[in-house]
GROMACS .gro file of C-alpha atoms in nm:
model
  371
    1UNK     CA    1  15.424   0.996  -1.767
    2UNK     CA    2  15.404   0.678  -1.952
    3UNK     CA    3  15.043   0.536  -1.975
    4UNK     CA    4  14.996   0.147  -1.941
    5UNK     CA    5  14.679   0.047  -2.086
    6UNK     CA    6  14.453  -0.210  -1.872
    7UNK     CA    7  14.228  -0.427  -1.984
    8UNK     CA    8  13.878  -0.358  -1.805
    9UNK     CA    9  13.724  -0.660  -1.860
   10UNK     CA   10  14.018  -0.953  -1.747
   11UNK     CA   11  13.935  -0.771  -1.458
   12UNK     CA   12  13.580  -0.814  -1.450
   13UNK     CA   13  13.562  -1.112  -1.546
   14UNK     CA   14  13.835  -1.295  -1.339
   15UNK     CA   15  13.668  -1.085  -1.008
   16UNK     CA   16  13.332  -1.284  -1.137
   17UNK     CA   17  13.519  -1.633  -1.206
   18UNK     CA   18  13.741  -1.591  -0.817
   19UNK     CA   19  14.049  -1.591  -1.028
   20UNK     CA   20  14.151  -1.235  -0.934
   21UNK     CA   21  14.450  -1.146  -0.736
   22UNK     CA   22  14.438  -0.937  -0.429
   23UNK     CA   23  14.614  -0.660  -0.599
   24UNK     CA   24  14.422  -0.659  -0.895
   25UNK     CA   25  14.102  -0.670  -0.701
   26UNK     CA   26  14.212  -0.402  -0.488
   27UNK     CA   27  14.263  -0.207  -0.883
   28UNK     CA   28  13.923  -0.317  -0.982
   29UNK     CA   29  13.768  -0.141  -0.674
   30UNK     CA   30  13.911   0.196  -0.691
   31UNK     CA   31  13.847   0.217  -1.109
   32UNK     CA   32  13.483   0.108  -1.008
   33UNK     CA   33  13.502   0.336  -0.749
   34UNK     CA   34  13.642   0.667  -0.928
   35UNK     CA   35  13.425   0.534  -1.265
   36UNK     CA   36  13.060   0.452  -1.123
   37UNK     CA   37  12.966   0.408  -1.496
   38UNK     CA   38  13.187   0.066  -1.459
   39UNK     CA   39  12.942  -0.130  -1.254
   40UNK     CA   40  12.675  -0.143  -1.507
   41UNK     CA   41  12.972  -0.340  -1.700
   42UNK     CA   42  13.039  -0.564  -1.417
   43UNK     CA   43  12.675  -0.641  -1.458
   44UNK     CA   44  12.626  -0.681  -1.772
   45UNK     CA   45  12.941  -0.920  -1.839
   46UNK     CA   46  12.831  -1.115  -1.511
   47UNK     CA   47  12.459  -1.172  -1.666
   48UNK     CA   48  12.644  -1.248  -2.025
   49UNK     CA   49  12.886  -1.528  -1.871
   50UNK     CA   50  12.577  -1.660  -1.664
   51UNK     CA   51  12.326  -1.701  -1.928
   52UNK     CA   52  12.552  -1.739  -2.264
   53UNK     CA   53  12.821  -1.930  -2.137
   54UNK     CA   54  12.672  -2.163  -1.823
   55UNK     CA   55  12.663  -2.439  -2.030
   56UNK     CA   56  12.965  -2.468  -2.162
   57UNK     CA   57  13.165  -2.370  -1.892
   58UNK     CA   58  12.971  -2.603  -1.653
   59UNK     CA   59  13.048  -2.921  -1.827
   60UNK     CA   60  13.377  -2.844  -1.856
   61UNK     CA   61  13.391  -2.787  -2.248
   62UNK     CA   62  13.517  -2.422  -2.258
   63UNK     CA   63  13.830  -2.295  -2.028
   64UNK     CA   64  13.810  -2.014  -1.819
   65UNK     CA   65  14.075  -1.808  -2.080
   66UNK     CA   66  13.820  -1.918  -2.321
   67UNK     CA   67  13.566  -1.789  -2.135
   68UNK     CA   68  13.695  -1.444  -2.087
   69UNK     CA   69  13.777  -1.435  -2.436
   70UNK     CA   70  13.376  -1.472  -2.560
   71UNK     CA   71  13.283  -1.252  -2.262
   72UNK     CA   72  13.506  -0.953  -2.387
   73UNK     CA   73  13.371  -1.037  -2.777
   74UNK     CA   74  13.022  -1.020  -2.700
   75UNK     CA   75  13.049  -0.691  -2.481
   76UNK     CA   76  13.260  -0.531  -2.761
   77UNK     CA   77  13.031  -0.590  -3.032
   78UNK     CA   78  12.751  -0.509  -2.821
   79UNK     CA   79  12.883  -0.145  -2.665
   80UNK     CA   80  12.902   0.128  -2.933
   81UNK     CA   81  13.157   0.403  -2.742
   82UNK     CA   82  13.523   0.405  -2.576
   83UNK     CA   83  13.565   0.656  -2.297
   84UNK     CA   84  13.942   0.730  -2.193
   85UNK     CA   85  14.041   0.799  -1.834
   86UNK     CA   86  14.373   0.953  -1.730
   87UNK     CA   87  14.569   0.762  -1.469
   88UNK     CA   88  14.594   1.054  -1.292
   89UNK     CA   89  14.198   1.035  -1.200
   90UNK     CA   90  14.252   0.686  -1.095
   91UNK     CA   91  14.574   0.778  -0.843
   92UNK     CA   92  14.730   0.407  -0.928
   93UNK     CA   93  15.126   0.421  -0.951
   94UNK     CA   94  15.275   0.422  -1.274
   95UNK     CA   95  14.878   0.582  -1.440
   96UNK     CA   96  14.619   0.382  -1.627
   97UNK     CA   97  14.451   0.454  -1.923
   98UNK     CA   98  14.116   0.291  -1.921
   99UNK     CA   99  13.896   0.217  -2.201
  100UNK     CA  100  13.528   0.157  -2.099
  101UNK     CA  101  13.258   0.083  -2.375
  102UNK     CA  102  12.946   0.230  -2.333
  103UNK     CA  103  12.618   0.031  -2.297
  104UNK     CA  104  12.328   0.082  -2.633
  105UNK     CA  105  12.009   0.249  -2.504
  106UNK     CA  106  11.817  -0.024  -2.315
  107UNK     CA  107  11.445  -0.129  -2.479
  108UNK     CA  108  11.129  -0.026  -2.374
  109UNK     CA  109  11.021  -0.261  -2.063
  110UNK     CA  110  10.765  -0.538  -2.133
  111UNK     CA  111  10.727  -0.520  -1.741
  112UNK     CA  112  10.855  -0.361  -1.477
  113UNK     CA  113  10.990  -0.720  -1.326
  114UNK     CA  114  11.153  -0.783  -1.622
  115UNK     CA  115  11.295  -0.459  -1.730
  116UNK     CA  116  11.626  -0.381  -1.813
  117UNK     CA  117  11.700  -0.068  -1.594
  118UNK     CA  118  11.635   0.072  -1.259
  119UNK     CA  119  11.338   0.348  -1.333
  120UNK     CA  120  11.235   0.638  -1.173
  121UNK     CA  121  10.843   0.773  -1.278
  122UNK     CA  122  10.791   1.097  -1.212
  123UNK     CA  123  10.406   1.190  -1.371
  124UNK     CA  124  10.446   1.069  -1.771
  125UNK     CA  125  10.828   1.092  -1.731
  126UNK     CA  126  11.045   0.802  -1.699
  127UNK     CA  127  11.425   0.839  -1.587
  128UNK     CA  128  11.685   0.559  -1.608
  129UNK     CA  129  11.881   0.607  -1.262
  130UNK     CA  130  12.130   0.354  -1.334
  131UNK     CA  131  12.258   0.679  -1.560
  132UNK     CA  132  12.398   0.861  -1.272
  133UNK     CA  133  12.297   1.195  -1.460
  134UNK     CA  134  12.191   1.471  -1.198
  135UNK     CA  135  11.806   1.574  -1.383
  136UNK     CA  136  11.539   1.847  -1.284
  137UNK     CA  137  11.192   1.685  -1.362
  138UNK     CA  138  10.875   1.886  -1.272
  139UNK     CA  139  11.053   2.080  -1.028
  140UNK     CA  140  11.268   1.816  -0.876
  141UNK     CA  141  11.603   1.787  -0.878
  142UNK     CA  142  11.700   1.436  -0.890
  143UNK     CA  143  12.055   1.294  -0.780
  144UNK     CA  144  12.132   0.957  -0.869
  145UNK     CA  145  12.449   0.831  -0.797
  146UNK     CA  146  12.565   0.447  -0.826
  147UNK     CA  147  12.305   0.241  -0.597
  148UNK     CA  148  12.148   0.538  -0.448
  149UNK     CA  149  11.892   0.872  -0.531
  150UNK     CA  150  11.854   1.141  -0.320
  151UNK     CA  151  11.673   1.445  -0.455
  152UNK     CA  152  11.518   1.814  -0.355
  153UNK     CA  153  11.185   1.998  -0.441
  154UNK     CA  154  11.261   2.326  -0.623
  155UNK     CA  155  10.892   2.363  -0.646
  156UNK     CA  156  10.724   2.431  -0.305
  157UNK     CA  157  10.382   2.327  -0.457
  158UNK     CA  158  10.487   1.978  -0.592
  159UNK     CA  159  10.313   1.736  -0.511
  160UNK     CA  160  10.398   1.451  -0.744
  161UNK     CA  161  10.425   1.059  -0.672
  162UNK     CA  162  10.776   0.883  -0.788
  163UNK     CA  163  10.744   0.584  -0.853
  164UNK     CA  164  11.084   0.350  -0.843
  165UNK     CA  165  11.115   0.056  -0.977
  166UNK     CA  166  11.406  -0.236  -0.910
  167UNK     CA  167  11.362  -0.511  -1.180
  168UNK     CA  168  11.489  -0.924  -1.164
  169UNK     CA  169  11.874  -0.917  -1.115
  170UNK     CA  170  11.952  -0.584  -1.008
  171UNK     CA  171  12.136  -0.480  -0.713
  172UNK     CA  172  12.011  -0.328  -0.458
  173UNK     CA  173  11.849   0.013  -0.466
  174UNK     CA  174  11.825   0.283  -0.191
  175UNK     CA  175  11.661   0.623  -0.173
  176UNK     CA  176  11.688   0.867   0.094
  177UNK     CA  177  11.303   0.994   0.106
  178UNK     CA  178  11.214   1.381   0.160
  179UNK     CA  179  11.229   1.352   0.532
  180UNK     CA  180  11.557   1.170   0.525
  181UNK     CA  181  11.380   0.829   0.583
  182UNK     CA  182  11.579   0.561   0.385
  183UNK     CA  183  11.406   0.294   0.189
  184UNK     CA  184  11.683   0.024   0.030
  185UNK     CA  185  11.497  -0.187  -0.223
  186UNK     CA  186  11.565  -0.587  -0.328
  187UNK     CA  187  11.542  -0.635  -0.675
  188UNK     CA  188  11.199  -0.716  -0.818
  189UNK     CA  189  11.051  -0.453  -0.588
  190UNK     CA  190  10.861  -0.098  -0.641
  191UNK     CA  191  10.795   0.173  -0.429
  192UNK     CA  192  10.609   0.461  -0.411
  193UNK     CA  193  10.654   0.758  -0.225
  194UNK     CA  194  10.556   1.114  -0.231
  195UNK     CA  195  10.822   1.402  -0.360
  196UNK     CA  196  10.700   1.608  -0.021
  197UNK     CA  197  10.568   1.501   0.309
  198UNK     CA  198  10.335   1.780   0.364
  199UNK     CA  199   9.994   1.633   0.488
  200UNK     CA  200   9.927   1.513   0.840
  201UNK     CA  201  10.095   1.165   0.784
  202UNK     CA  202  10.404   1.026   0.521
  203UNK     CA  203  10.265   0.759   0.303
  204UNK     CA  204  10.460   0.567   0.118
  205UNK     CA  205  10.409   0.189  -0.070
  206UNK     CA  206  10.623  -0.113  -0.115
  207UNK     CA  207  10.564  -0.456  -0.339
  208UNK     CA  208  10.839  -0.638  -0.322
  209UNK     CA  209  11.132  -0.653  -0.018
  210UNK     CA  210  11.279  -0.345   0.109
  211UNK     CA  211  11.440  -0.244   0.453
  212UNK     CA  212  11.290   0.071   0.589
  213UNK     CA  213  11.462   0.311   0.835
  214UNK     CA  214  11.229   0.597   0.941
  215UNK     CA  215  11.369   0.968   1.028
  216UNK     CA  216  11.157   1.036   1.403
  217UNK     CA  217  10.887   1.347   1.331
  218UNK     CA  218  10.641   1.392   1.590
  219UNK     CA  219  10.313   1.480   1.466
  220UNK     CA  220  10.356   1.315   1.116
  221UNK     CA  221  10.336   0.956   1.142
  222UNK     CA  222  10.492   0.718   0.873
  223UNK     CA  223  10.276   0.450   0.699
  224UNK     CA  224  10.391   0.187   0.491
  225UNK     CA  225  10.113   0.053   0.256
  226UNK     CA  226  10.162  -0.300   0.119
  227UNK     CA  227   9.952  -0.519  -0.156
  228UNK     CA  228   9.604  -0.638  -0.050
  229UNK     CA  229   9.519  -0.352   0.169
  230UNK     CA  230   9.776  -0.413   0.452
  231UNK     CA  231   9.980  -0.165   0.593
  232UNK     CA  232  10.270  -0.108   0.883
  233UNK     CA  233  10.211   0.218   1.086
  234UNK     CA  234  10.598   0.279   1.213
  235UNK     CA  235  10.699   0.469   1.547
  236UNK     CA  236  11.046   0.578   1.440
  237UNK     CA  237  11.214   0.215   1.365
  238UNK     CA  238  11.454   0.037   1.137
  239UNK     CA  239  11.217  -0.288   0.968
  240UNK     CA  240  11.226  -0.526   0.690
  241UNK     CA  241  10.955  -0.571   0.436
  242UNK     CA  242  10.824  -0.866   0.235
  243UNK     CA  243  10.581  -0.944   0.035
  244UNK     CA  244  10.689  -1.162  -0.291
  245UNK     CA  245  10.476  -1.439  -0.167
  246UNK     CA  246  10.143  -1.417  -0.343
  247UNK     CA  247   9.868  -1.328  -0.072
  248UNK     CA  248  10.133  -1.301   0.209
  249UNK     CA  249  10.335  -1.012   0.400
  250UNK     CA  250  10.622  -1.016   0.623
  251UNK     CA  251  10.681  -0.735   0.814
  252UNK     CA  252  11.067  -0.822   1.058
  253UNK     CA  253  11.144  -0.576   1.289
  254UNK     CA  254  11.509  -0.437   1.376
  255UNK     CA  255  11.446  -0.167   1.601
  256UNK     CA  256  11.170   0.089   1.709
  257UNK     CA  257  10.812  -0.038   1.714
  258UNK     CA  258  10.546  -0.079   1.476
  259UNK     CA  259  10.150  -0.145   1.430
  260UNK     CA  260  10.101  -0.395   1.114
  261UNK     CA  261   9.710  -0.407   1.013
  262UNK     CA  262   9.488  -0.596   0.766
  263UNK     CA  263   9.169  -0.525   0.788
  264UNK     CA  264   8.991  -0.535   1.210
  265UNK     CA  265   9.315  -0.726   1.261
  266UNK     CA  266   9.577  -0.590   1.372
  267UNK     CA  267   9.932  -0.680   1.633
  268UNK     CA  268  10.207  -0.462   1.760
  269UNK     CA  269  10.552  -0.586   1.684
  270UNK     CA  270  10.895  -0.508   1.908
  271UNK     CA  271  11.210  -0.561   1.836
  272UNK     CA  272  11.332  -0.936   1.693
  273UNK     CA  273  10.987  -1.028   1.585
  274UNK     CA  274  10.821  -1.079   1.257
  275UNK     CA  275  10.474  -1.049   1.165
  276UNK     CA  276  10.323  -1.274   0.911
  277UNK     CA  277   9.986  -1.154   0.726
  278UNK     CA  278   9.781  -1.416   0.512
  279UNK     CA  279   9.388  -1.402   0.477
  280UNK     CA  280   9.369  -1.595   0.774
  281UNK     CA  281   9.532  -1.408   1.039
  282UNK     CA  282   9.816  -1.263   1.183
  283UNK     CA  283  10.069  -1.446   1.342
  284UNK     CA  284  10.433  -1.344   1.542
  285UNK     CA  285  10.756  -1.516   1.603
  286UNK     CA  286  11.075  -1.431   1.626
  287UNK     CA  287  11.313  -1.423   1.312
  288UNK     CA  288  11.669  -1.530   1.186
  289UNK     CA  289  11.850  -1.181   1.143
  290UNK     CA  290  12.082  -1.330   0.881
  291UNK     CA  291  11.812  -1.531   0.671
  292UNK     CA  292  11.631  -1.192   0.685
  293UNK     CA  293  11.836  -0.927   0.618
  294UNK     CA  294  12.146  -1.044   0.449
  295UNK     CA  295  11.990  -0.979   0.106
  296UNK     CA  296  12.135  -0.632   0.192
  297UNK     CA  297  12.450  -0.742   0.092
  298UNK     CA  298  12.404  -0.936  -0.197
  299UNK     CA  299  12.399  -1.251   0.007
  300UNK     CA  300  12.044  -1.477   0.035
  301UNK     CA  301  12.039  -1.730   0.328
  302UNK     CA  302  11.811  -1.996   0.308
  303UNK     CA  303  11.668  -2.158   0.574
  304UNK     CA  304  11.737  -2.499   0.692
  305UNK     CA  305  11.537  -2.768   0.558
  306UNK     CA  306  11.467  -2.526   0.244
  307UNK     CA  307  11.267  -2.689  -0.061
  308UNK     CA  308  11.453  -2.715  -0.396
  309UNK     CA  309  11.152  -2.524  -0.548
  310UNK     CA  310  11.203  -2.232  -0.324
  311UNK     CA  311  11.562  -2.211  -0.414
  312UNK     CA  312  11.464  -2.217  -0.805
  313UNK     CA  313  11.212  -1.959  -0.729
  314UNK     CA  314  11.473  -1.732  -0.532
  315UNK     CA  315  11.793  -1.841  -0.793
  316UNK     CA  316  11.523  -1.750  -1.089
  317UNK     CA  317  11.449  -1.395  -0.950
  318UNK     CA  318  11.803  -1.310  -0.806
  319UNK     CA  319  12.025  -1.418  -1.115
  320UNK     CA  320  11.846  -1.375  -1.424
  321UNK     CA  321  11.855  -1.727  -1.484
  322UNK     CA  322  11.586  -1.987  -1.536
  323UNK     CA  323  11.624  -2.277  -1.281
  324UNK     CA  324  11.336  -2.549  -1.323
  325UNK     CA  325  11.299  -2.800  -1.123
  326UNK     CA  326  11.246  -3.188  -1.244
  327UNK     CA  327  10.993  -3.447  -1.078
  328UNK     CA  328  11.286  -3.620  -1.029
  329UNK     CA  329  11.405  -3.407  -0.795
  330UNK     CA  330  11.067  -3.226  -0.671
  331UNK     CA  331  11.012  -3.201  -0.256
  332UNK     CA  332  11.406  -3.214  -0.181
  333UNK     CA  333  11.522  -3.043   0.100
  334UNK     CA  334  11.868  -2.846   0.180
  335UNK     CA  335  12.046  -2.753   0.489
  336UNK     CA  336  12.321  -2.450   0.438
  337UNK     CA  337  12.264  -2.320   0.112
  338UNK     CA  338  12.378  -1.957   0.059
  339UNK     CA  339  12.363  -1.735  -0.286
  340UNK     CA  340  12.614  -1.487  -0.322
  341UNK     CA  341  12.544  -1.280  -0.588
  342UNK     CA  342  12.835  -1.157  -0.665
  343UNK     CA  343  12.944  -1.468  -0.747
  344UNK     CA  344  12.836  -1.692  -1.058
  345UNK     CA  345  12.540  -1.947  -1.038
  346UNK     CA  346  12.794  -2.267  -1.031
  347UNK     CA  347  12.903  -2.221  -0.688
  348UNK     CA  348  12.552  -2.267  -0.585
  349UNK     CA  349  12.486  -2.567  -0.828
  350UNK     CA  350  12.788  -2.678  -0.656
  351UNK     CA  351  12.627  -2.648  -0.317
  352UNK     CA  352  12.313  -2.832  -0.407
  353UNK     CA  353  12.476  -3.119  -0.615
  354UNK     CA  354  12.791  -3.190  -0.334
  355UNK     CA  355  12.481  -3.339  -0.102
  356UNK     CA  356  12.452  -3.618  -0.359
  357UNK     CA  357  12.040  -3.525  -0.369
  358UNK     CA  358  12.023  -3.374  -0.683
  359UNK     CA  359  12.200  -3.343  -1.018
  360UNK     CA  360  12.180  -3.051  -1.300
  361UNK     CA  361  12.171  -2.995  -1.668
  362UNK     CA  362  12.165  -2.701  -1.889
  363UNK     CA  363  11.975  -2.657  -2.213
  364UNK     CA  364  12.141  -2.464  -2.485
  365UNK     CA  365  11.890  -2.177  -2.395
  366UNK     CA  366  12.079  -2.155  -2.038
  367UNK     CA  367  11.795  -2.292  -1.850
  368UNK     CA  368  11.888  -2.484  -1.550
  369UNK     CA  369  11.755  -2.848  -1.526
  370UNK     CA  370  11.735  -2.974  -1.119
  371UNK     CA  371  11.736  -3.387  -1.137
   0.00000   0.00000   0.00000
């Protein structure tokens, strides 16, 4: 069979700049598909061509060929190992033979919103899920697989906490919990949750966004505990949590019913509401399904009349990128914005800057001036 060698990365990066053809996006997704190991290369030459090459690319001074060309440099001289695939594994006419470079061992975390991997702690073990490697720690057999975990106690006495972590600019992260509740995290989230549910109720805690669906189990009720003491007592129900605004939860729910609490206070959601905790109180209203929930696909929905400083905030802890905003352009407000993060950060500087409101630079250090 003759082999015909592809080149990974064109791909990659001409999915990430829209300049991809149907059929070779349709190639992309069944070698990312067949090699999970490839999407931590989509990511890392996505962040690469965001933060090294934004400015140059933005004002026009480097091509997209050029562009590709750096990307691909950088990536080779950073990755250490080529792995070979058979076109045969792949099932493309004609076979492939794919050459994937493997990532260096990531540093140790200065925090776990900035770190560099998706982490799983298990007692004084630490596992990097975004390795896909099937583990047994302390009796627990762990099986990651590419933007999931499930797992199984082999040890009927275990009673460890795992604690998951989902740094800035990751995708999204979901585990299927011991009693087949699924928790799918946002980026810059952590939860906690124990290996077994054997007590009276199933405890688990969130910081961060993630979208809860609870498995029914009479007899057992499920508790979500959030920051500050608040927590969401669930009656078998699909529901959205919140809470990246300092001193502030939002609990949105999808179906089911649910008790949220803080402190004597407390208010019983149903279906299409949302419950907002601050010190002050609790207060319900209904909620905008897509500005909720579409973070579950990679896509954030702002609402109208949005602040330029809450888009920074959201662009800054999405993308990996710094955005600052300028007095200049301090107070502005948008109607219609959408970040797709699958896409690069210029089509949403595009967004803002079409409106004739605001203007952009970028520093050399890839941080994103709003004028």
């Amino acid at each position: 069979m003759d082999i015909e060698a592809i080149d990974i990365q064109t791909l990659i990066v001409a999915d990430i700049l829209g300049t991809i053809t149907p059929d070779e996006k349709i190639q992309l997704e069944k070698l990312i598909i067949d090699r999970p190991e490839l999407q931590s290369l989509y990511d890392e030459i996505r962040e690469d061509m965001e933060k090294e090459n934004l400015v140059a690319f933005a004002g026009g001074s480097i091509s997209a060929a050029e562009l590709i060309i750096n990307a691909k440099r950088r990536v080779r001289n950073r990755y250490i190992r080529v792995i070979a695939a058979a076109a045969c594994s792949i099932g493309l006419v004609g076979g492939l033979s794919l050459y994937l470079l493997t990532p260096q061992q990531p540093t140790a975390l200065a925090s776990w919103e900035d770190g560099k991997t998706i982490l799983l702690k298990i007692g004084q073990q630490e596992i990097n899920l975004e390795n896909n490697a099937p583990t047994n720690v302390n009796g627990i057999a762990l099986h990651p697989e590419t933007g999931s975990l499930t797992f199984s106690s082999l040890n009927s006495t275990n009673h460890d906490l795992g604690v998951l972590t989902v740094p800035k600019g990751k995708n999204n992260y979901k585990v299927i919990l011991a009693d087949g509740s699924e928790v799918l995290l946002n980026n810059t989230s952590r939860l906690s949750f124990p290996l077994k549910f054997d007590g009276a109720k199933r405890e688990i805690s969130i910081d961060g966004e993630a979208y809860v669906k609870v498995a029914p189990k009479a007899g057992q009720p499920f508790i979500v505990r959030l920051p500050r003491n608040r927590q969401v007592d669930v009656l078998g129900t699909e529901f959205n949590v919140n809470t990246y605004d300092s001193g502030i939860a939002r609990i949105s729910l999808v179906k089911g019913r649910v008790k949220v609490a803080e402190g004597e206070n407390n208010a019983l959601l149903v279906p299409g509401k949302a419950a907002t905790i601050d010190s002050q109180a609790i207060s319900i209203r209904e909620f905008d399904a897509d500005e909720v929930l579409s973070w579950r696909d990679g896509i954030i929905v702002f609402p109208d009349n949005v602040t330029i400083e809450r888009i920074a905030e959201v662009v800054s802890r999405n993308m990996k990128v710094k955005m600052i905003v300028e007095k200049s352009a301090a107070g502005k407000k948008f109607i219609g914005v959408i970040l797709d993060k699958s896409k690069p950060i210029i089509h949403l500087l595009q967004q803002l800057t079409d409106t004739k409101e605001v203007s952009y630079n970028i520093s050399k250090n890839g941080v994103i001036h709003i004028l």
